[in-house]
Amino acid sequence: QVQVQESGPGLVKPSETLSLTCTVSGYSISSGYYWGWIRQPPGKGLEWIGSIYYSGVTYYNPSLKSRVTISVDTSKNQFSLKLSSVTAADTAVYYCARAFKGYYYMDVWGKGTTVTVS
Amino acid sequence: EIVLTQSPATLSLSPGDRATLSCRASQSVSSYLAWYQQKPGQAPRLLIYDASNRATGIPARFSGSGSGTDFTLTISSLEPEDFAVYYCQQRSNWITFGQGTRLEIK
């Protein structure tokens, strides 16, 4: 079955760029679906960051758009997140997920990876 | 930005009870609303999409209703594994989530 898994540094310094990768297994990204990033600060709710289609079409949360880049590498069956100029407010568990019905609903989620900005 | 307000913040019930969770949108989202369940230390799990459609593998005791600005997630008879935090999510205007309802054992 389809699985997604996040990877990347668990600690990022303030003002630097957070970089995470999501590896997809059991399904070829090139076959379709949107793929997205969602985050959850400690003890708080969920925030959608953005989504990407295998062709490279992206949609970003307007509140983060100036700092976010999501890209896809179909040869590696991966997609990635870059968040620039991070602050302590960006400390969160970051999830990658598959979306369906466009980029709208997330039906397959990774376990999440904790990123601390300090 | 569309704001989703969930109520109550915490709901205390017993196994076998019926649970009713509410999600209200700051403006109409038509039927473009989903519900997720999240247990401690786990990723969210999609339960309902487009207000009333159960996601794959979701038990029939979970049902969703509503349209416009008022939505409800109903769990007909609580099982021990249903105690968790529940989030609503809209897709009418970008994507936003509610703040969550914690369903705890009474």
Tab-separated table of N, CA and C in Angstrom, chain A residues 38 40 43-48 51 59-63 65 95 100-112, chain B residues 1 31-34 36 38 41-46 48-51 53 55 87 89-91 94-99:
chain	number	residue	atom	x	y	z
A	38	ILE	N	1.955	19.443	5.956
A	38	ILE	CA	1.123	19.991	7.025
A	38	ILE	C	2.002	20.003	8.285
A	40	GLN	N	2.288	20.875	12.751
A	40	GLN	CA	1.553	20.957	14.001
A	40	GLN	C	2.506	21.402	15.107
A	43	GLY	N	1.501	20.892	21.018
A	43	GLY	CA	0.271	21.124	21.753
A	43	GLY	C	-0.793	21.927	21.023
A	44	LYS	N	-0.589	22.148	19.726
A	44	LYS	CA	-1.525	22.983	18.964
A	44	LYS	C	-2.161	22.204	17.814
A	45	GLY	N	-2.922	22.929	16.998
A	45	GLY	CA	-3.638	22.308	15.903
A	45	GLY	C	-2.819	22.215	14.626
A	46	LEU	N	-3.498	21.843	13.554
A	46	LEU	CA	-2.862	21.567	12.276
A	46	LEU	C	-2.857	22.788	11.375
A	47	GLU	N	-1.786	22.938	10.608
A	47	GLU	CA	-1.673	24.038	9.644
A	47	GLU	C	-1.193	23.468	8.307
A	48	TRP	N	-1.981	23.691	7.267
A	48	TRP	CA	-1.568	23.295	5.925
A	48	TRP	C	-0.499	24.241	5.427
A	51	SER	N	0.930	22.238	-1.237
A	51	SER	CA	0.797	20.978	-1.956
A	51	SER	C	1.382	21.097	-3.349
A	59	TYR	N	0.484	24.782	-4.770
A	59	TYR	CA	-0.433	25.651	-4.042
A	59	TYR	C	0.141	25.847	-2.647
A	60	TYR	N	0.197	27.108	-2.202
A	60	TYR	CA	0.800	27.413	-0.913
A	60	TYR	C	-0.188	28.146	-0.014
A	61	ASN	N	-0.048	27.901	1.297
A	61	ASN	CA	-0.792	28.674	2.281
A	61	ASN	C	-0.380	30.150	2.126
A	62	PRO	N	-1.346	31.039	1.908
A	62	PRO	CA	-0.976	32.452	1.705
A	62	PRO	C	-0.153	33.044	2.849
A	63	SER	N	-0.366	32.547	4.058
A	63	SER	CA	0.357	33.113	5.207
A	63	SER	C	1.822	32.694	5.233
A	65	LYS	N	3.425	31.716	2.101
A	65	LYS	CA	3.858	31.656	0.706
A	65	LYS	C	5.204	32.304	0.431
A	95	TYR	N	4.372	16.978	8.817
A	95	TYR	CA	3.839	15.787	8.177
A	95	TYR	C	3.831	15.961	6.659
A	100	PHE	N	-6.246	13.834	-2.083
A	100	PHE	CA	-7.113	13.430	-3.188
A	100	PHE	C	-8.237	14.445	-3.351
A	101	LYS	N	-9.034	14.273	-4.372
A	101	LYS	CA	-10.035	15.261	-4.783
A	101	LYS	C	-9.319	16.606	-4.983
A	102	GLY	N	-8.310	16.577	-5.844
A	102	GLY	CA	-7.439	17.732	-5.981
A	102	GLY	C	-6.416	17.703	-4.868
A	103	TYR	N	-6.062	18.854	-4.364
A	103	TYR	CA	-5.063	18.891	-3.280
A	103	TYR	C	-5.717	19.025	-1.924
A	104	TYR	N	-7.002	18.706	-1.854
A	104	TYR	CA	-7.821	19.151	-0.748
A	104	TYR	C	-7.871	18.286	0.505
A	105	TYR	N	-7.953	16.973	0.355
A	105	TYR	CA	-8.123	16.102	1.516
A	105	TYR	C	-6.952	15.141	1.602
A	106	MET	N	-6.373	14.999	2.809
A	106	MET	CA	-5.182	14.186	2.984
A	106	MET	C	-5.551	12.803	3.505
A	107	ASP	N	-5.311	11.774	2.674
A	107	ASP	CA	-5.766	10.447	3.056
A	107	ASP	C	-4.650	9.476	3.435
A	108	VAL	N	-3.413	9.791	3.120
A	108	VAL	CA	-2.278	8.969	3.528
A	108	VAL	C	-1.253	9.904	4.149
A	109	TRP	N	-0.896	9.628	5.395
A	109	TRP	CA	-0.014	10.512	6.141
A	109	TRP	C	1.262	9.784	6.559
A	110	GLY	N	2.353	10.546	6.623
A	110	GLY	CA	3.551	10.016	7.244
A	110	GLY	C	3.435	10.085	8.759
A	111	LYS	N	4.394	9.520	9.442
A	111	LYS	CA	4.381	9.527	10.909
A	111	LYS	C	4.724	10.902	11.476
A	112	GLY	N	5.328	11.752	10.654
A	112	GLY	CA	5.710	13.079	11.108
A	112	GLY	C	7.146	13.117	11.598
B	1	GLU	N	-9.460	34.591	5.061
B	1	GLU	CA	-9.276	33.226	5.558
B	1	GLU	C	-10.547	32.753	6.255
B	31	SER	N	-20.218	22.107	0.839
B	31	SER	CA	-20.049	20.799	1.503
B	31	SER	C	-18.588	20.396	1.571
B	32	TYR	N	-17.708	21.376	1.408
B	32	TYR	CA	-16.279	21.089	1.309
B	32	TYR	C	-15.618	21.014	2.673
B	33	LEU	N	-16.016	20.020	3.458
B	33	LEU	CA	-15.507	19.889	4.806
B	33	LEU	C	-15.134	18.449	5.102
B	34	ALA	N	-14.019	18.293	5.834
B	34	ALA	CA	-13.546	16.967	6.220
B	34	ALA	C	-13.374	16.892	7.731
B	36	TYR	N	-11.009	14.709	10.717
B	36	TYR	CA	-9.851	13.856	10.981
B	36	TYR	C	-9.854	13.468	12.456
B	38	GLN	N	-7.137	12.265	15.498
B	38	GLN	CA	-5.712	12.171	15.837
B	38	GLN	C	-5.551	11.648	17.253
B	41	GLY	N	0.642	11.184	19.644
B	41	GLY	CA	1.845	10.674	19.004
B	41	GLY	C	1.635	10.097	17.623
B	42	GLN	N	0.428	10.243	17.078
B	42	GLN	CA	0.143	9.699	15.753
B	42	GLN	C	-0.243	10.808	14.788
B	43	ALA	N	-0.156	10.492	13.504
B	43	ALA	CA	-0.622	11.408	12.472
B	43	ALA	C	-2.150	11.418	12.443
B	44	PRO	N	-2.731	12.481	11.936
B	44	PRO	CA	-4.186	12.484	11.748
B	44	PRO	C	-4.623	11.393	10.769
B	45	ARG	N	-5.892	11.011	10.910
B	45	ARG	CA	-6.490	9.989	10.051
B	45	ARG	C	-7.764	10.572	9.466
B	46	LEU	N	-7.897	10.513	8.156
B	46	LEU	CA	-9.095	11.052	7.508
B	46	LEU	C	-10.294	10.156	7.797
B	48	ILE	N	-13.935	11.559	7.310
B	48	ILE	CA	-15.062	12.023	6.481
B	48	ILE	C	-14.562	13.096	5.541
B	49	TYR	N	-15.014	13.073	4.291
B	49	TYR	CA	-14.714	14.159	3.360
B	49	TYR	C	-15.988	14.592	2.650
B	50	ASP	N	-15.959	15.814	2.126
B	50	ASP	CA	-17.148	16.397	1.493
B	50	ASP	C	-18.366	16.254	2.400
B	51	ALA	N	-18.141	16.551	3.672
B	51	ALA	CA	-19.159	16.643	4.719
B	51	ALA	C	-19.756	15.324	5.176
B	53	ASN	N	-19.104	11.913	3.355
B	53	ASN	CA	-18.558	10.690	2.747
B	53	ASN	C	-17.491	10.067	3.640
B	55	ALA	N	-14.306	7.990	4.543
B	55	ALA	CA	-13.082	7.596	3.853
B	55	ALA	C	-12.946	6.071	3.881
B	87	TYR	N	-10.451	16.929	14.371
B	87	TYR	CA	-10.314	18.207	13.677
B	87	TYR	C	-11.218	18.238	12.459
B	89	GLN	N	-11.754	20.324	8.754
B	89	GLN	CA	-10.911	21.001	7.762
B	89	GLN	C	-11.775	21.432	6.587
B	90	GLN	N	-11.604	22.671	6.138
B	90	GLN	CA	-12.358	23.124	4.961
B	90	GLN	C	-11.429	23.263	3.770
B	91	ARG	N	-12.014	23.097	2.572
B	91	ARG	CA	-11.229	23.250	1.350
B	91	ARG	C	-11.905	24.224	0.372
B	94	TRP	N	-8.651	27.927	0.050
B	94	TRP	CA	-7.400	27.323	0.529
B	94	TRP	C	-7.754	26.175	1.489
B	95	ILE	N	-6.926	25.916	2.465
B	95	ILE	CA	-7.177	24.842	3.424
B	95	ILE	C	-6.927	25.370	4.822
B	96	THR	N	-7.920	25.247	5.687
B	96	THR	CA	-7.732	25.587	7.095
B	96	THR	C	-8.374	24.516	7.958
B	97	PHE	N	-7.892	24.408	9.183
B	97	PHE	CA	-8.374	23.426	10.146
B	97	PHE	C	-9.014	24.138	11.341
B	98	GLY	N	-9.925	23.446	11.991
B	98	GLY	CA	-10.431	23.905	13.277
B	98	GLY	C	-9.400	23.650	14.363
B	99	GLN	N	-9.699	24.112	15.565
B	99	GLN	CA	-8.734	24.007	16.661
B	99	GLN	C	-8.804	22.652	17.368
